[in-house]
Coordinates of C-alpha atoms (C1' of nucleotides) in Angstrom, one line a residue:
Chain A
M105 CA 7.0 43.9 -10.3
A106 CA 9.1 43.6 -13.3
H107 CA 10.7 40.3 -12.6
K108 CA 9.3 37.2 -11.0
A109 CA 12.6 36.8 -9.4
A110 CA 13.5 33.6 -7.4
F111 CA 13.9 35.3 -4.1
T112 CA 14.9 33.2 -1.2
A113 CA 13.3 33.4 2.3
V114 CA 15.2 35.6 4.7
K115 CA 15.3 34.3 8.2
T116 CA 16.6 36.6 10.9
V117 CA 19.5 34.9 12.4
K118 CA 20.3 36.1 15.8
A119 CA 23.8 37.2 16.4
Y120 CA 24.6 34.8 19.2
E121 CA 23.5 32.0 17.0
R122 CA 26.0 32.8 14.3
V123 CA 28.7 32.9 17.0
V124 CA 27.6 29.5 18.2
E125 CA 27.6 28.3 14.6
Q126 CA 31.1 29.4 13.9
I127 CA 32.6 28.1 17.1
E128 CA 30.8 24.8 16.8
S129 CA 31.9 24.3 13.3
A130 CA 35.5 25.1 14.3
I131 CA 35.2 22.3 16.8
S132 CA 33.7 19.8 14.5
T133 CA 36.3 20.5 11.8
R134 CA 38.9 19.9 14.5
D135 CA 40.2 23.4 14.2
L136 CA 39.6 23.5 17.9
R137 CA 40.4 20.4 19.7
P138 CA 39.6 19.3 23.2
G139 CA 41.9 21.0 25.7
D140 CA 42.3 24.0 23.5
R141 CA 41.3 27.4 24.8
L142 CA 39.0 29.9 23.3
P143 CA 39.9 33.5 23.4
S144 CA 38.6 35.4 26.3
E145 CA 35.1 36.9 26.1
R146 CA 36.5 40.3 25.6
E147 CA 38.7 39.2 22.7
L148 CA 35.8 37.2 21.2
M149 CA 33.7 40.3 21.2
L150 CA 36.4 42.1 19.1
T151 CA 36.8 39.3 16.6
F152 CA 33.1 38.7 16.1
E153 CA 32.3 42.4 16.4
V154 CA 29.5 41.9 18.8
S155 CA 28.9 42.9 22.4
R156 CA 29.9 40.8 25.4
S157 CA 26.3 39.9 26.1
T158 CA 26.1 38.3 22.8
I159 CA 29.3 36.4 23.2
R160 CA 28.2 35.2 26.6
E161 CA 24.8 34.0 25.4
A162 CA 26.7 32.0 22.7
L163 CA 29.0 30.6 25.3
R164 CA 26.1 29.6 27.5
V165 CA 24.5 27.5 24.7
L166 CA 27.9 25.9 23.8
E167 CA 28.3 25.1 27.5
S168 CA 24.9 23.6 27.8
T169 CA 25.8 21.5 24.8
G170 CA 28.9 20.2 26.6
L171 CA 31.3 21.6 24.0
V172 CA 32.9 24.2 26.2
R173 CA 33.5 25.1 29.8
S174 CA 34.1 28.6 31.2
R175 CA 35.7 29.0 34.6
P176 CA 35.9 32.3 36.3
G177 CA 39.3 33.8 36.8
D178 CA 41.1 31.5 34.4
P179 CA 43.3 33.8 32.2
R180 CA 43.6 31.1 29.6
G181 CA 40.0 31.4 28.5
P182 CA 37.1 28.9 28.1
E183 CA 38.2 25.3 27.5
V184 CA 37.1 23.2 24.6
L185 CA 35.8 19.9 26.1
Q186 CA 36.0 16.3 25.0
A187 CA 32.7 15.2 23.6
S188 CA 30.9 13.0 26.1
P189 CA 27.8 10.9 26.2
A190 CA 26.8 12.5 29.5
I191 CA 24.9 15.2 27.7
L192 CA 23.1 12.5 25.7
T193 CA 22.1 10.9 29.0
K194 CA 20.6 14.1 30.2
T195 CA 18.7 14.7 27.1
V196 CA 17.3 11.2 27.0
N197 CA 16.4 11.5 30.6
R198 CA 14.5 14.7 30.1
L199 CA 12.6 13.2 27.2
V200 CA 11.6 10.1 29.2
R201 CA 10.6 12.2 32.1
L202 CA 8.4 14.3 29.8
E203 CA 6.9 11.1 28.5
T204 CA 8.0 11.9 25.0
I205 CA 9.9 8.6 25.0
A206 CA 8.4 5.7 26.7
L207 CA 10.4 3.8 29.3
S208 CA 9.7 0.6 27.3
E209 CA 11.4 2.1 24.3
L210 CA 14.4 2.8 26.4
V211 CA 14.5 -0.8 27.7
E212 CA 14.0 -2.1 24.2
F213 CA 16.9 -0.1 23.0
R214 CA 19.0 -1.2 25.9
I215 CA 18.2 -4.9 25.2
M216 CA 19.3 -4.4 21.6
L217 CA 22.5 -2.7 22.6
E218 CA 23.4 -5.2 25.2
D219 CA 22.8 -8.1 22.8
A220 CA 24.9 -6.5 20.1
A221 CA 27.7 -5.5 22.5
C222 CA 28.0 -9.0 23.9
T223 CA 27.9 -10.5 20.5
L224 CA 30.6 -8.3 19.2
A225 CA 32.7 -8.6 22.4
A226 CA 32.7 -12.4 22.0
E227 CA 34.1 -12.0 18.5
H228 CA 36.5 -9.1 18.9
R229 CA 37.8 -9.3 22.4
T230 CA 41.5 -9.4 23.0
E231 CA 43.2 -11.3 25.7
E232 CA 43.8 -8.1 27.7
E233 CA 40.1 -7.3 27.5
L234 CA 39.1 -10.7 28.6
E235 CA 41.4 -10.3 31.6
A236 CA 39.8 -7.0 32.4
M237 CA 36.4 -8.6 32.3
R238 CA 37.4 -11.4 34.6
A239 CA 38.9 -8.9 37.0
A240 CA 35.6 -7.0 36.9
V241 CA 33.6 -10.1 37.7
D242 CA 35.9 -10.9 40.6
A243 CA 35.5 -7.4 41.9
M244 CA 31.8 -7.9 41.8
Q245 CA 32.2 -11.0 43.9
A246 CA 34.3 -9.1 46.4
E247 CA 31.8 -6.2 46.6
I248 CA 28.9 -8.3 47.6
A249 CA 30.0 -8.0 51.1
N250 CA 30.0 -4.2 50.9
G251 CA 26.4 -3.9 50.1
P252 CA 24.2 -3.3 47.1
V253 CA 25.5 0.1 46.2
A254 CA 29.1 -1.0 45.9
F255 CA 28.0 -4.1 44.1
S256 CA 26.1 -2.2 41.5
R257 CA 29.1 0.0 40.9
A258 CA 31.1 -3.1 40.2
D259 CA 28.4 -4.4 38.0
V260 CA 28.4 -1.3 36.0
A261 CA 32.2 -1.6 35.6
F262 CA 31.8 -5.1 34.2
H263 CA 29.4 -4.0 31.6
S264 CA 31.6 -1.1 30.7
S265 CA 34.4 -3.6 30.1
V266 CA 32.2 -5.6 27.9
W267 CA 31.3 -2.6 25.8
A268 CA 35.0 -1.7 25.5
A269 CA 35.7 -5.2 24.3
S270 CA 33.0 -4.8 21.6
H271 CA 35.4 -2.3 19.9
N272 CA 32.5 -0.2 18.9
Q273 CA 32.4 3.3 20.3
L274 CA 28.9 4.0 19.2
M275 CA 27.6 1.2 21.3
Q276 CA 29.7 2.3 24.2
I277 CA 28.3 5.8 24.0
C278 CA 24.8 4.7 23.6
G279 CA 25.3 2.1 26.3
E280 CA 26.5 4.8 28.7
A281 CA 23.7 7.1 27.8
T282 CA 20.9 4.5 28.2
R283 CA 22.4 3.2 31.4
G284 CA 22.5 6.6 32.9
A285 CA 19.0 7.4 31.8
L286 CA 17.6 4.1 33.0
I287 CA 19.3 4.4 36.4
D288 CA 17.8 7.9 36.9
M289 CA 14.4 6.9 35.6
V290 CA 13.8 3.6 37.3
T291 CA 15.1 4.3 40.8
G292 CA 16.0 7.9 41.0
G293 CA 19.7 7.2 41.2
L294 CA 20.2 3.9 43.0
D295 CA 20.6 1.7 40.0
R296 CA 18.0 -0.7 41.2
A297 CA 20.5 -1.9 43.7
P298 CA 19.7 -5.5 44.4
D299 CA 18.1 -5.5 47.8
S300 CA 19.2 -8.9 48.8
A301 CA 22.4 -10.9 48.8
T302 CA 20.7 -13.6 46.7
K303 CA 19.8 -11.1 44.0
M304 CA 23.4 -10.0 43.9
E305 CA 24.5 -13.6 43.6
L306 CA 22.0 -14.0 40.8
S307 CA 23.3 -11.0 38.9
L308 CA 26.8 -12.2 39.4
A309 CA 25.9 -15.6 38.0
H310 CA 24.4 -14.0 35.0
D311 CA 27.5 -12.0 34.3
R312 CA 29.6 -15.1 34.7
E313 CA 27.5 -16.9 32.1
I314 CA 28.0 -14.0 29.7
L315 CA 31.6 -13.8 30.4
A316 CA 32.0 -17.5 29.7
A317 CA 30.3 -17.2 26.3
I318 CA 32.4 -14.2 25.5
S319 CA 35.5 -16.0 26.5
A320 CA 34.5 -19.0 24.4
G321 CA 34.0 -16.7 21.4
D322 CA 30.4 -17.7 21.2
G323 CA 28.8 -14.5 20.0
P324 CA 25.2 -15.7 19.5
T325 CA 25.1 -17.2 22.9
A326 CA 26.6 -14.2 24.6
G327 CA 24.0 -12.0 22.9
R328 CA 21.1 -14.2 23.7
L329 CA 22.1 -14.4 27.4
A330 CA 22.6 -10.7 27.6
R331 CA 19.2 -10.1 26.1
S332 CA 17.4 -12.4 28.4
F333 CA 19.1 -11.0 31.5
V334 CA 18.2 -7.5 30.6
I335 CA 14.6 -8.6 30.1
E336 CA 14.7 -10.3 33.5
Y337 CA 16.3 -7.3 35.1
Y338 CA 13.9 -4.7 33.8
G339 CA 10.9 -7.0 33.3
D340 CA 8.9 -5.4 36.0
V341 CA 9.2 -1.9 34.8
I342 CA 8.2 -2.3 31.2
S343 CA 4.8 -1.8 30.0
P344 CA 2.1 -4.3 31.1
E345 CA 1.8 -6.0 27.7
G346 CA 5.5 -6.6 27.9
R347 CA 6.3 -4.9 24.7
A348 CA 10.0 -4.8 25.3
V349 CA 10.1 -8.5 26.2
Q350 CA 9.5 -9.5 22.7
G351 CA 11.8 -8.7 19.8
G352 CA 14.0 -11.0 18.1
V353 CA 15.1 -13.2 21.0
A354 CA 14.7 -16.0 18.6
G355 CA 16.8 -18.1 20.8
A356 CA 17.0 -21.6 19.4
Chain B
M75 CA 38.3 22.4 65.6
A76 CA 35.8 21.4 68.2
H77 CA 33.5 19.3 66.1
K78 CA 34.4 17.0 63.3
A79 CA 31.3 18.2 61.5
A80 CA 29.9 16.6 58.4
F81 CA 30.3 19.5 56.1
T82 CA 29.2 19.1 52.6
A83 CA 31.0 20.4 49.5
V84 CA 30.0 23.8 48.4
K85 CA 29.9 24.3 44.7
T86 CA 29.5 27.8 43.3
V87 CA 26.2 27.7 41.4
K88 CA 26.0 30.4 38.8
A89 CA 22.9 32.5 39.0
Y90 CA 21.6 31.7 35.5
E91 CA 22.0 28.0 36.3
R92 CA 19.6 28.3 39.2
V93 CA 17.1 30.0 37.0
V94 CA 17.4 27.3 34.4
E95 CA 17.0 24.7 37.1
Q96 CA 13.8 26.2 38.5
I97 CA 12.1 26.7 35.1
E98 CA 13.2 23.3 33.9
S99 CA 11.8 21.7 37.0
A100 CA 8.6 23.6 36.6
I101 CA 8.3 22.2 33.1
S102 CA 9.0 18.6 34.2
T103 CA 6.5 18.8 37.0
R104 CA 3.9 20.0 34.5
D105 CA 3.5 23.3 36.3
L106 CA 4.4 24.7 32.9
R107 CA 2.9 22.9 30.0
P108 CA 3.6 23.1 26.3
G109 CA 1.9 26.2 24.9
D110 CA 2.1 28.0 28.2
R111 CA 3.9 31.3 28.2
L112 CA 6.7 32.4 30.5
P113 CA 6.6 35.9 32.0
S114 CA 8.6 38.4 30.0
E115 CA 12.3 38.8 30.6
R116 CA 11.7 42.0 32.5
E117 CA 9.2 40.3 34.8
L118 CA 11.4 37.3 35.3
M119 CA 14.2 39.5 36.4
L120 CA 12.0 40.8 39.1
T121 CA 10.7 37.4 40.3
F122 CA 14.2 35.9 40.3
E123 CA 15.8 39.1 41.5
V124 CA 18.6 38.9 38.9
S125 CA 19.5 41.1 36.0
R126 CA 18.2 40.7 32.6
S127 CA 21.5 39.4 31.3
T128 CA 21.2 36.5 33.7
I129 CA 17.7 35.8 32.7
R130 CA 18.6 35.9 29.1
E131 CA 21.5 33.5 29.5
A132 CA 19.1 31.1 31.3
L133 CA 16.6 31.4 28.5
R134 CA 19.3 30.7 25.9
V135 CA 20.2 27.4 27.4
L136 CA 16.6 26.5 27.8
E137 CA 16.1 27.4 24.2
S138 CA 19.1 25.3 23.1
T139 CA 17.6 22.4 25.0
G140 CA 14.4 22.8 23.0
L141 CA 12.2 23.5 26.0
V142 CA 11.4 27.1 25.3
R143 CA 11.3 29.5 22.4
S144 CA 11.5 33.2 22.5
R145 CA 10.2 35.4 19.7
P146 CA 10.9 39.1 19.5
G147 CA 8.0 41.3 19.8
D148 CA 5.6 38.8 21.2
P149 CA 3.9 40.4 24.2
R150 CA 2.8 37.0 25.5
G151 CA 6.4 36.1 26.4
P152 CA 8.5 33.0 25.7
E153 CA 6.6 29.9 24.8
V154 CA 7.0 26.5 26.5
L155 CA 7.5 24.0 23.8
Q156 CA 6.4 20.4 23.4
A157 CA 9.4 18.2 24.0
S158 CA 10.6 16.6 20.9
P159 CA 13.2 14.0 20.1
A160 CA 14.5 16.3 17.4
I161 CA 17.0 17.8 19.8
L162 CA 18.4 14.3 20.4
T163 CA 19.1 14.0 16.8
K164 CA 21.3 17.0 16.9
T165 CA 23.2 15.7 19.9
V166 CA 23.7 12.2 18.4
N167 CA 24.8 13.7 15.1
R168 CA 27.4 15.8 16.8
L169 CA 28.7 12.9 18.8
V170 CA 29.0 10.8 15.7
R171 CA 30.9 13.5 13.9
L172 CA 33.1 14.5 16.8
E173 CA 34.1 11.1 17.9
T174 CA 36.5 9.6 15.4
I175 CA 34.5 6.6 14.6
A176 CA 35.7 4.0 12.2
L177 CA 33.5 3.3 9.2
S178 CA 33.3 -0.4 10.2
E179 CA 31.9 0.6 13.5
L180 CA 29.3 2.8 11.9
V181 CA 28.3 0.0 9.6
E182 CA 28.2 -2.5 12.5
F183 CA 25.9 -0.1 14.4
R184 CA 23.8 0.3 11.4
I185 CA 23.4 -3.4 10.9
M186 CA 22.3 -3.8 14.5
L187 CA 19.8 -0.9 14.2
E188 CA 18.3 -2.1 11.0
D189 CA 17.9 -5.6 12.3
A190 CA 16.2 -4.5 15.5
A191 CA 14.0 -1.9 13.7
C192 CA 12.7 -4.5 11.2
T193 CA 12.2 -7.0 13.9
L194 CA 10.2 -4.6 16.0
A195 CA 8.4 -3.3 13.0
A196 CA 7.2 -6.8 12.2
E197 CA 5.8 -7.2 15.7
H198 CA 4.3 -3.7 16.3
R199 CA 3.3 -2.3 12.9
T200 CA -0.2 -1.2 12.6
E201 CA -2.3 -1.5 9.4
E202 CA -1.7 2.2 8.6
E203 CA 2.0 1.8 8.9
L204 CA 1.9 -1.3 6.7
E205 CA 0.1 0.7 4.1
A206 CA 2.6 3.5 4.3
M207 CA 5.4 1.0 3.8
R208 CA 3.7 -0.5 0.8
A209 CA 3.2 3.0 -0.6
A210 CA 6.9 3.7 -0.1
V211 CA 7.9 0.6 -1.9
D212 CA 5.6 1.5 -4.8
A213 CA 7.1 4.9 -4.9
M214 CA 10.6 3.3 -5.2
Q215 CA 9.3 1.3 -8.1
A216 CA 8.1 4.4 -9.8
E217 CA 11.2 6.4 -9.1
I218 CA 13.5 3.9 -10.9
A219 CA 12.7 5.7 -14.1
N220 CA 13.8 9.0 -12.6
G221 CA 17.3 8.0 -11.9
P222 CA 19.4 6.9 -9.0
V223 CA 19.1 10.1 -7.0
A224 CA 15.3 10.1 -6.9
F225 CA 15.4 6.4 -6.3
S226 CA 17.7 6.7 -3.3
R227 CA 15.4 9.3 -1.9
A228 CA 12.5 7.0 -2.1
D229 CA 14.6 4.2 -0.6
V230 CA 15.4 6.4 2.4
A231 CA 11.7 7.2 2.7
F232 CA 10.9 3.5 2.9
H233 CA 13.4 2.9 5.6
S234 CA 12.1 5.8 7.5
S235 CA 8.6 4.3 7.4
V236 CA 10.0 1.0 8.7
W237 CA 11.7 2.9 11.6
A238 CA 8.4 4.6 12.3
A239 CA 6.7 1.3 12.4
S240 CA 9.2 0.0 15.0
H241 CA 7.6 2.4 17.5
N242 CA 10.9 3.1 18.9
Q243 CA 12.0 6.7 18.6
L244 CA 15.5 6.0 19.9
M245 CA 16.2 3.7 17.0
Q246 CA 14.6 6.1 14.6
I247 CA 16.9 8.8 15.8
C248 CA 20.0 6.6 15.8
G249 CA 19.0 5.4 12.4
E250 CA 18.8 8.8 11.0
A251 CA 22.0 9.8 12.5
T252 CA 24.0 6.8 11.2
R253 CA 22.5 7.2 7.8
G254 CA 23.6 10.8 7.7
A255 CA 27.1 9.9 8.9
L256 CA 27.4 7.0 6.5
I257 CA 26.4 9.2 3.6
D258 CA 29.0 11.7 4.6
M259 CA 31.7 9.2 5.1
V260 CA 31.2 6.9 2.2
T261 CA 30.4 9.2 -0.7
G262 CA 30.5 12.7 0.5
G263 CA 26.8 13.2 0.0
L264 CA 25.5 11.0 -2.7
D265 CA 24.1 8.2 -0.6
R266 CA 25.8 5.5 -2.7
A267 CA 23.1 6.0 -5.4
P268 CA 22.9 2.8 -7.3
D269 CA 24.6 3.4 -10.5
S270 CA 22.6 1.0 -12.6
A271 CA 19.0 0.1 -13.1
T272 CA 19.7 -3.5 -12.2
K273 CA 21.1 -2.4 -8.8
M274 CA 18.0 -0.4 -8.2
E275 CA 15.9 -3.4 -9.1
L276 CA 17.9 -5.4 -6.6
S277 CA 17.5 -2.9 -3.8
L278 CA 13.8 -2.8 -4.5
A279 CA 13.6 -6.6 -4.4
H280 CA 15.4 -6.6 -1.0
D281 CA 13.0 -4.1 0.4
R282 CA 10.1 -6.0 -0.9
E283 CA 11.3 -9.1 0.9
I284 CA 11.7 -7.2 4.1
L285 CA 8.2 -5.7 3.7
A286 CA 6.8 -9.2 3.2
A287 CA 8.3 -10.4 6.4
I288 CA 7.1 -7.4 8.3
S289 CA 3.7 -7.8 6.8
A290 CA 3.6 -11.4 7.9
G291 CA 4.6 -10.4 11.4
D292 CA 7.7 -12.5 11.1
G293 CA 10.2 -10.5 13.2
P294 CA 13.2 -12.8 13.1
T295 CA 13.1 -13.1 9.3
A296 CA 12.6 -9.4 8.8
G297 CA 15.6 -8.8 11.1
R298 CA 17.8 -11.4 9.4
L299 CA 17.0 -10.0 6.0
A300 CA 17.7 -6.5 6.9
R301 CA 21.0 -7.5 8.4
S302 CA 22.1 -9.4 5.4
F303 CA 21.1 -6.6 3.0
V304 CA 22.9 -4.0 4.9
I305 CA 26.0 -6.2 4.8
E306 CA 25.6 -6.7 1.1
Y307 CA 25.1 -3.0 0.6
Y308 CA 28.1 -1.8 2.5
G309 CA 30.1 -5.0 2.1
D310 CA 32.6 -3.3 -0.2
V311 CA 33.4 -0.4 2.1
I312 CA 34.0 -2.1 5.4
S313 CA 37.3 -3.1 6.6
P314 CA 39.2 -5.9 4.7
E315 CA 38.8 -8.6 7.2
G316 CA 35.1 -7.9 7.0
R317 CA 34.7 -7.2 10.7
A318 CA 31.3 -5.8 10.3
V319 CA 30.1 -8.7 8.4
Q320 CA 30.1 -11.0 11.3
G321 CA 28.1 -10.4 14.4
G322 CA 25.1 -12.4 15.4
V323 CA 23.6 -13.2 12.1
A324 CA 23.0 -16.6 13.5
G325 CA 20.6 -17.2 10.7
A326 CA 19.3 -20.7 10.7
Chain C
dA197 C1' 66.1 28.3 45.2
dG198 C1' 61.9 28.3 47.4
dA199 C1' 57.9 30.6 49.5
dA200 C1' 55.0 34.4 49.8
dA201 C1' 52.8 38.5 48.1
dT202 C1' 51.2 40.9 44.2
dA203 C1' 49.3 42.3 39.6
dC204 C1' 46.3 41.5 36.2
dA205 C1' 43.1 39.6 33.1
dT206 C1' 39.2 36.6 33.4
dG207 C1' 34.4 35.2 34.0
dG208 C1' 29.9 36.5 36.6
dT209 C1' 26.7 39.9 37.4
dC210 C1' 24.5 44.2 37.2
dA211 C1' 22.3 48.7 35.5
dG212 C1' 20.6 51.3 31.9
dA213 C1' 19.8 52.3 27.2
dC214 C1' 18.2 51.9 22.2
dC215 C1' 16.0 49.5 18.3
dA216 C1' 13.0 46.6 15.4
dG217 C1' 9.2 43.9 15.6
dT218 C1' 4.7 41.9 17.0
dA219 C1' 0.0 41.4 19.2
dC220 C1' -3.8 43.6 20.3
dA221 C1' -6.9 47.2 21.0
dC222 C1' -8.6 51.1 18.8
dT223 C1' -10.3 53.9 15.1
dC224 C1' -12.2 54.8 10.9
dT225 C1' -15.0 53.5 7.2
dG226 C1' -18.5 51.2 4.5
Chain D
dC227 C1' -22.7 46.6 13.0
dA228 C1' -18.7 44.4 10.5
dG229 C1' -14.3 44.7 8.5
dA230 C1' -10.1 47.0 7.2
dG231 C1' -6.6 50.0 8.5
dT232 C1' -3.9 52.4 12.2
dG233 C1' -1.5 53.0 16.7
dT234 C1' 0.8 51.8 20.5
dA235 C1' 2.6 49.6 24.3
dC236 C1' 5.6 46.1 25.4
dT237 C1' 8.4 42.4 23.7
dG238 C1' 13.0 40.3 22.7
dG239 C1' 17.8 41.4 20.6
dT240 C1' 21.8 44.0 21.2
dC241 C1' 25.0 47.3 23.0
dT242 C1' 27.8 50.0 26.4
dG243 C1' 30.1 50.4 30.5
dA244 C1' 30.8 49.2 35.1
dC245 C1' 32.0 46.4 39.5
dC246 C1' 33.4 42.2 41.9
dA247 C1' 35.7 37.8 43.3
dT248 C1' 38.8 34.6 41.6
dG249 C1' 42.6 32.0 39.4
dT250 C1' 47.1 32.3 37.1
dA251 C1' 51.5 34.0 36.4
dT252 C1' 54.8 37.0 37.7
dT253 C1' 57.4 39.4 41.0
dT254 C1' 59.3 40.0 45.3
dC255 C1' 61.2 38.6 49.5
dT256 C1' 63.6 35.4 52.5

DNA sequence: AGAAATACATGGTCAGACCAGTACACTCTG
DNA sequence: CAGAGTGTACTGGTCTGACCATGTATTTCT
């Protein structure tokens, strides 16, 4: 060996991975926007100079990532999708199910989110958003008669309206993701539907309290209330020592 | 129509999806455990009675989900992997980048995370983690002489150790993601390296304060400190009205 | 002009082939 | 008998070419 050259490691990059890489990067640079169409598989194999199998494998991973959707028979080609927290939910779910992430962590995270969202909502909400939240609470009231499932759906809608009022998309996204994951994990899909009318009334009362604080612009109170209600709600599913119960409540 | 039968919607399920489904479910029921080997693609195509392309597409999505890894030439077949939150990081990152998120929202989110992480760290940290944090702070001290870039790296390491001590992987992941996004947005990659020794000293002093609170097990103080330091750090880059500055500081 | 039938390209799946690479058993050697 | 070197069978990665059912867009017919 003449030179002690600074060679760099050579990693075999699979062809389909490079296809994924390029398309993904085109999406993240906004060269491809939601609603746009990718060329057909047969065209892609020409531009990337690979076989259709390779193109298809790339499309499958893009599809599993939620970036793209292929529909058979559509001559316009695969569609670029709008990014959605749904995929996040699925991933979190899997991790919780595989016990890589403890349920208590999820609840902790949820507490923090709910606190922050309510705090911010109290400070940033517009009149329209306030109106939407009031309407959501009224809807909950109305849905009590229609049973726990309908009520839970209305409850979810209320919380969504709060997140929207927080004016923070990240919290909205994480909120959606954790809600989805918690629902699936805790009850297998029923959102811990309150089993009795009194429980529904209680939930409703809680939400009314929060709404009042948000309406009054009292961020700290809104946050504290949200925090304690989540703890109450999920108190029975967190770890025995009650890890998630602690954590900065600090309520004066 | 004789009967008004309760037919259920029929969705065309693609073949590779059913393969994914079955393997994934086998993993989540622990029928397949990390380290186990899947049959080779050629065997799988026999047991599932589909072509190899279909099997491969299924394996690609499982691989992109981080559940499985295929290596060429390995006669033992694809390996079932230990589930890891790393995959979540990628998803969160993509979401943060794809969603047009205002800088102020990112900072807000960051404030909330840092607060919660420090609060939790103060309550859950072990002795070892405390030691790691002390070591990280000492490293920062030492790196001051080596310039802002080295110092920033050490600073990041300290915060990582705090997140680790929070025992909440979700916060850890979101913390990493927001840090990355903030670095990209604010400076295009330089992590706002403090430009003067005095600024470095200031950062170090802040971190020492936080560490002291964590060490004392004083969650509320640790959280409040973290919050105010992040605000101070990013105060000049958030929106004029200082939206992100508010929000539940509620410091006594 | 509106409705019905058609044409065509698309994605989903399959079969069969070739190659480079790895794990493992085998052989040769000391 | 132990260790180093060789071989080989089978793996995953990629390609070609084919068939089908389906959805869109055009054409045709009324």
